[in-house]
XYZ file of C-alpha atoms in Angstrom:
459
model
C 180.617 56.201 105.783
C 181.101 59.748 106.278
C 180.387 60.459 102.543
C 177.018 58.731 103.223
C 176.316 60.718 106.035
C 177.345 64.051 104.434
C 174.992 63.132 101.452
C 172.024 62.162 103.800
C 172.316 65.480 105.739
C 172.228 67.403 102.470
C 169.056 65.449 101.112
C 167.199 65.912 104.472
C 168.364 69.877 104.018
C 167.074 70.075 100.759
C 163.799 68.257 101.833
C 163.161 70.702 104.762
C 163.881 73.762 102.278
C 161.183 72.250 99.734
C 158.841 71.705 102.457
C 159.202 75.078 103.865
C 159.018 76.706 100.480
C 155.535 74.402 99.609
C 154.405 75.660 103.464
C 155.110 78.998 102.521
C 153.576 79.250 99.124
C 150.255 77.456 100.679
C 150.262 80.161 103.375
C 150.942 82.918 100.885
C 147.849 81.492 98.571
C 145.578 81.135 101.780
C 146.567 84.604 102.585
C 146.053 85.865 99.177
C 142.781 84.038 98.816
C 141.595 85.542 102.163
C 142.179 89.293 100.885
C 139.820 88.378 97.616
C 136.223 89.187 97.831
C 133.237 89.529 95.445
C 131.791 92.904 96.811
C 128.254 94.640 95.695
C 128.507 97.682 93.331
C 125.737 99.507 95.435
C 124.619 99.593 99.025
C 121.214 98.091 98.282
C 119.998 95.735 95.350
C 116.526 95.860 94.302
C 114.246 92.957 92.572
C 114.057 92.781 88.940
C 117.245 95.179 88.494
C 120.759 94.336 87.358
C 122.769 94.100 90.306
C 126.610 93.948 89.853
C 129.129 92.341 91.971
C 133.050 93.390 91.533
C 136.123 91.105 92.173
C 139.673 92.829 91.923
C 142.436 90.630 91.899
C 145.705 92.711 91.964
C 149.147 92.121 89.930
C 147.244 89.376 87.751
C 146.485 90.088 84.322
C 143.038 88.804 82.732
C 144.522 85.968 80.555
C 145.801 84.522 83.771
C 142.335 84.291 85.191
C 139.369 81.872 84.599
C 135.924 81.702 86.992
C 133.757 78.822 87.604
C 130.333 79.626 88.859
C 128.811 77.942 91.829
C 125.065 76.889 92.085
C 123.036 80.099 93.170
C 119.953 80.328 95.302
C 116.491 79.896 93.868
C 115.224 83.132 92.666
C 118.696 84.379 91.617
C 119.564 84.359 87.784
C 122.946 85.110 86.899
C 123.212 87.248 83.512
C 126.732 87.789 82.563
C 130.239 88.500 83.564
C 133.343 90.298 82.310
C 137.144 90.838 82.910
C 138.923 93.353 82.217
C 142.263 95.480 83.207
C 142.132 98.112 86.144
C 144.925 100.084 87.891
C 144.743 100.111 91.417
C 145.554 103.018 93.285
C 149.342 102.370 93.987
C 149.792 102.295 90.142
C 149.646 98.406 90.057
C 147.853 96.556 87.419
C 145.232 93.835 88.075
C 142.225 92.221 86.977
C 138.584 93.264 87.572
C 136.126 90.715 87.154
C 132.509 91.830 86.956
C 129.464 89.578 87.458
C 125.764 90.445 86.801
C 122.759 89.117 88.516
C 118.890 89.611 88.793
C 116.767 89.133 92.021
C 113.214 87.808 91.742
C 112.548 87.961 95.255
C 113.460 90.179 98.251
C 115.570 88.995 101.187
C 118.995 88.448 102.541
C 121.088 86.298 100.260
C 124.748 84.729 100.815
C 126.100 83.130 97.816
C 128.410 80.053 97.752
C 131.897 81.018 97.385
C 133.153 81.758 93.583
C 135.724 79.415 92.254
C 138.690 81.638 90.673
C 141.736 79.810 89.004
C 144.640 82.259 89.067
C 147.592 81.080 86.642
C 146.152 77.311 87.066
C 145.876 77.588 91.037
C 142.450 77.191 92.475
C 141.161 79.486 94.842
C 137.333 80.196 96.467
C 136.417 83.513 96.586
C 133.567 84.865 99.213
C 130.795 87.283 98.102
C 129.585 89.825 100.440
C 126.019 88.911 101.732
C 123.317 91.668 100.294
C 119.869 92.495 101.305
C 117.498 92.801 98.426
C 114.256 95.263 98.708
C 111.238 95.391 96.644
C 112.195 97.708 93.419
C 110.808 101.332 94.252
C 109.143 101.622 90.874
C 106.382 99.382 92.238
C 106.818 99.658 96.220
C 104.368 101.723 97.921
C 104.475 103.895 100.989
C 103.316 103.114 104.250
C 102.238 105.139 107.143
C 103.446 103.800 110.269
C 102.496 104.632 114.017
C 104.633 104.399 116.830
C 103.550 104.703 120.479
C 106.068 106.124 123.041
C 105.908 102.907 124.748
C 107.379 101.290 121.749
C 104.046 99.521 120.364
C 104.206 99.678 116.414
C 101.103 100.010 114.321
C 101.168 99.180 110.375
C 99.187 98.327 107.470
C 101.228 95.109 106.670
C 100.171 93.489 109.904
C 99.307 89.784 109.657
C 96.085 90.640 111.910
C 94.397 93.855 112.956
C 96.842 95.148 115.881
C 94.823 95.685 119.440
C 95.760 98.499 121.878
C 94.362 99.197 125.406
C 94.448 102.877 126.460
C 93.098 104.533 129.931
C 90.545 107.212 129.525
C 91.459 110.653 130.734
C 95.009 109.915 130.071
C 97.244 111.170 127.379
C 99.010 108.953 124.907
C 101.801 110.038 122.497
C 102.808 108.909 119.198
C 104.846 109.311 116.423
C 103.966 109.199 112.672
C 106.223 107.990 110.344
C 106.520 107.712 106.543
C 108.609 104.606 104.907
C 109.144 104.242 101.022
C 107.969 107.700 100.263
C 109.918 110.618 98.677
C 107.830 113.573 100.183
C 104.547 114.372 102.257
C 102.766 116.817 100.291
C 99.682 117.202 102.236
C 98.763 116.357 105.433
C 95.572 116.514 107.712
C 93.585 114.917 110.261
C 90.253 114.968 111.877
C 89.497 115.501 115.738
C 88.432 112.487 117.038
C 85.002 112.358 118.893
C 85.289 112.727 122.941
C 88.724 113.139 123.182
C 91.408 115.863 123.009
C 93.945 115.488 120.157
C 96.935 117.831 119.304
C 99.926 118.040 117.379
C 102.954 118.623 119.417
C 105.687 118.567 116.867
C 106.130 118.709 113.190
C 109.267 117.501 111.376
C 110.435 119.003 108.130
C 112.382 116.378 106.805
C 109.509 114.927 104.750
C 108.189 118.015 103.500
C 111.729 118.635 101.674
C 111.973 116.834 98.025
C 114.148 114.121 97.261
C 115.047 112.397 94.457
C 113.940 108.859 93.399
C 117.781 107.485 93.515
C 117.772 108.536 97.280
C 116.075 105.550 98.232
C 116.307 104.461 101.918
C 114.438 102.070 103.634
C 114.337 104.178 107.009
C 111.361 105.131 108.712
C 111.129 109.009 108.674
C 109.280 110.791 111.263
C 106.470 113.368 110.002
C 104.819 114.476 112.944
C 104.245 113.879 117.087
C 100.857 113.797 118.643
C 99.437 113.643 122.008
C 95.911 111.889 122.244
C 93.703 111.866 125.451
C 90.559 109.618 124.736
C 87.349 110.024 127.522
C 84.914 107.823 126.475
C 85.671 104.180 127.444
C 84.677 101.530 124.864
C 85.899 100.221 121.705
C 87.165 102.927 118.903
C 90.008 103.326 116.422
C 92.912 105.384 116.005
C 92.452 109.218 115.073
C 92.170 109.908 111.287
C 95.063 110.846 109.822
C 95.385 111.651 106.253
C 98.266 112.215 103.920
C 99.014 112.622 99.930
C 102.541 111.659 99.699
C 104.937 111.061 96.694
C 106.250 107.449 95.941
C 109.256 106.624 94.324
C 107.451 106.052 91.056
C 106.676 109.684 90.873
C 102.991 108.743 91.349
C 100.785 110.552 94.226
C 99.544 108.453 96.649
C 97.013 108.733 99.351
C 97.406 107.229 102.803
C 95.269 107.168 106.146
C 96.120 105.797 109.520
C 96.633 102.026 109.521
C 93.544 99.912 111.050
C 93.756 99.357 114.767
C 91.439 98.341 117.273
C 91.574 100.751 120.521
C 90.247 99.657 123.791
C 90.005 102.586 126.373
C 89.306 101.520 129.932
C 88.752 103.365 132.954
C 91.872 105.149 134.128
C 93.335 103.184 137.179
C 93.448 105.534 140.130
C 96.768 105.934 141.881
C 98.561 108.572 143.988
C 99.495 110.626 141.372
C 96.172 111.232 139.868
C 94.373 111.788 143.165
C 96.556 114.635 143.545
C 96.137 116.016 140.322
C 95.371 119.827 140.747
C 91.659 121.549 139.662
C 93.557 123.632 137.867
C 94.510 120.820 135.429
C 90.975 119.842 135.483
C 89.648 123.502 134.436
C 92.436 123.281 131.598
C 91.048 120.061 130.356
C 87.653 121.108 130.329
C 88.392 124.676 128.604
C 90.329 122.678 125.938
C 87.525 120.190 125.539
C 85.016 123.224 125.042
C 87.144 124.754 122.482
C 87.816 121.682 120.663
C 84.118 121.236 120.073
C 83.478 124.422 118.734
C 86.706 123.908 116.630
C 85.608 120.454 115.369
C 82.006 122.071 114.087
C 84.167 124.517 112.053
C 86.543 121.782 110.753
C 83.685 119.742 109.626
C 81.797 122.403 107.598
C 85.216 123.841 106.073
C 87.270 122.158 103.066
C 90.436 120.870 104.330
C 93.642 121.114 102.387
C 93.686 117.254 101.966
C 90.246 117.628 100.272
C 91.141 120.476 97.655
C 94.436 118.388 96.803
C 92.569 115.499 96.214
C 89.990 117.113 93.986
C 93.041 118.921 91.973
C 94.275 115.450 91.463
C 91.193 113.874 90.582
C 90.992 117.200 87.935
C 94.291 116.651 86.727
C 93.057 112.588 85.890
C 90.218 114.147 84.019
C 92.501 115.722 81.966
C 94.399 112.920 80.846
C 91.852 110.280 80.842
C 90.398 108.198 78.001
C 88.580 105.367 78.379
C 87.787 105.888 82.128
C 86.954 109.394 81.752
C 83.287 108.952 83.017
C 84.370 107.132 86.072
C 87.114 109.760 86.867
C 84.675 112.390 86.588
C 81.539 110.879 88.653
C 84.648 110.245 91.219
C 85.780 114.160 91.193
C 82.145 115.221 91.443
C 81.150 112.783 94.178
C 84.370 114.193 96.122
C 83.377 117.547 95.601
C 80.042 116.796 96.999
C 81.577 114.956 99.959
C 83.453 118.112 100.939
C 80.412 120.413 100.209
C 81.858 122.078 97.098
C 79.347 123.085 94.080
C 80.650 121.182 91.003
C 81.794 123.503 88.576
C 82.841 123.031 84.927
C 84.192 119.989 83.772
C 88.226 119.743 82.543
C 88.898 119.669 79.050
C 89.959 116.153 77.858
C 93.701 116.021 76.270
C 92.813 112.722 74.153
C 89.365 114.398 73.137
C 91.378 117.566 72.100
C 93.695 115.639 69.989
C 90.815 113.783 68.446
C 89.210 116.925 67.412
C 92.483 118.216 65.954
C 92.619 115.129 64.030
C 89.712 114.803 62.706
C 90.092 118.353 61.628
C 92.999 117.375 59.718
C 91.262 114.554 58.177
C 88.615 116.646 56.672
C 91.262 119.260 55.447
C 92.614 116.298 53.645
C 89.528 114.951 52.074
C 88.611 118.251 51.021
C 92.091 118.724 49.102
C 91.438 115.427 47.267
C 87.959 115.915 46.115
C 89.090 119.201 44.444
C 91.885 117.136 42.818
C 89.433 114.709 41.874
C 87.100 117.664 40.561
C 84.399 116.556 42.866
C 83.318 119.943 43.766
C 80.191 119.105 45.667
C 81.756 116.731 48.078
C 84.589 118.897 48.509
C 82.403 121.797 49.221
C 80.371 119.717 51.873
C 83.593 118.695 53.518
C 85.075 122.311 53.448
C 82.012 123.311 55.480
C 82.535 120.581 57.843
C 86.352 121.430 58.124
C 85.461 125.075 58.921
C 83.054 123.896 61.691
C 86.041 121.685 63.358
C 88.295 124.486 62.791
C 86.015 126.583 65.130
C 85.720 124.042 67.695
C 89.416 123.024 67.540
C 90.199 126.869 68.228
C 87.666 126.806 71.160
C 89.319 123.570 72.383
C 93.151 124.929 71.829
C 92.116 128.107 74.210
C 90.460 125.648 76.795
C 93.505 123.412 77.157
C 96.068 126.364 77.208
C 94.484 127.939 80.225
C 95.971 127.069 83.404
C 93.738 126.260 86.562
C 93.927 125.399 89.882
C 91.973 124.588 93.187
C 91.676 127.128 96.152
C 93.377 125.592 99.165
C 92.130 128.717 101.248
C 94.094 131.858 102.540
C 94.210 135.439 101.427
C 94.106 137.020 98.011
C 96.712 140.337 97.679
C 96.314 143.195 95.270
C 100.358 142.923 95.097
C 102.585 139.783 95.328
C 104.198 140.619 98.446
C 103.237 139.717 102.093
C 103.233 143.207 103.159
C 100.551 144.096 101.571
C 97.918 146.267 103.212
C 94.405 145.322 101.932
C 93.941 141.400 101.681
C 90.680 139.194 101.481
C 90.250 135.832 102.981
C 88.958 133.097 100.577
C 87.470 129.560 101.229
C 89.135 126.573 99.694
C 87.553 124.305 97.118
C 86.873 126.514 94.403
C 88.433 126.547 90.770
C 90.117 129.326 89.773
C 92.197 130.383 86.608
C 95.897 131.309 86.741
C 96.810 134.027 84.583
C 100.552 134.591 86.021
C 103.330 133.180 87.858
C 105.839 135.187 89.865
C 108.409 133.740 92.321
C 106.223 131.987 94.858
C 102.893 133.526 93.604
C 99.873 133.243 91.318
C 97.787 135.939 89.727
C 94.464 134.464 89.587
C 90.834 135.184 88.592
C 88.406 134.394 91.347
C 84.680 135.432 91.184
C 85.358 137.502 87.993
C 88.075 139.644 90.137
C 91.949 138.919 89.958
C 94.538 138.967 92.812
C 97.813 137.325 93.982
C 97.895 133.955 95.846
C 100.585 132.352 97.611
C 101.627 129.140 95.805
C 101.191 126.938 98.658
C 97.467 128.087 98.995
C 96.705 126.447 95.464
C 96.635 123.144 94.136
C 97.407 123.433 90.458
C 95.443 121.107 87.931
C 98.149 119.596 85.596
């Protein structure tokens, strides 16, 4: 009887030990699985680009690892996977599983767990959720206006936004850029029957950045104050910018469309106590603003000059739509009050002239070899004429030109120069030399130095 009792106790102890070991193994497996996670290689993913997830499994060799892919959401394409060895920071060997995907659409993505078999044991490994954005090569910059009360105006609104302002009461707003590398040119028109001034300019968007430094954040450009006087329906002040997109191209932006309703100002204690000095101050500003407006409308703005330089650059590089680009450039010059000057030499036409010249020379050589002297002489004469035109075209192509934004011409490339002459913007000038922030230009048959920021180069 005692033997049976001792044997039963041993069996019970062995059973409890086995159950404890199994429980510990399950707990270890669960804990081990919780430490595993497929992590995105980059912080931001883009549509139609390779997106990589990395799963690192410590202290396991690649031959002991197999994966089973789940069903991925719509718009996600699995491309390939790879297993390889890796050494952790503590010197232990492990397995790295790399998975590549392509996202067709933007949005937030959470994948089903990845099934991983490690030495025959099944584990469910989570993917870290990711946010996918539009590819920077195709995404266009945006201008966003944010008022101090938090109301936001942007061009991607489903319907035209509306705001209500009180007359003779200042409203302040910030202008932001999103999906842009750099603000190249910045200008605005003073709205009619209102006071409008720039309070602060932020330097961050004026600094050049790399296209790899992609950010979805809105970057402030400037802070404005606007005080409309006339009641009724109007629009936001016209603010124009030329910015560099992540694709590298220059894009023109203007204030987003918005319906502004100006209503009479509510009379309160604070407005009743406004001093006469403030009224005189506002009147003085409105008077100077009117005269200033007359000057600005008659003068060529830096934005106009940069736009004309951009159109002239396109005129050099266009082939099939050369006439359209040239007509657009002439129209822009006339709208800015600039008398149209010489047309730009087109690079494609230059190469065509060079090609025709080479073909004529080759034909004349062939006719000489074939002993057709008359044909060879005629083509040789034509080739000489084309060589003359090629020389002229080469000379024109090698010259550098730019459009004056304005500023002062100096006899020496230094700010300390005593004699300087002011120039108006819009003129096309030849660039003869370049020295550390200065261009030597030919302007009205005279030469002089001008700062780089006062000239938009035609490329």
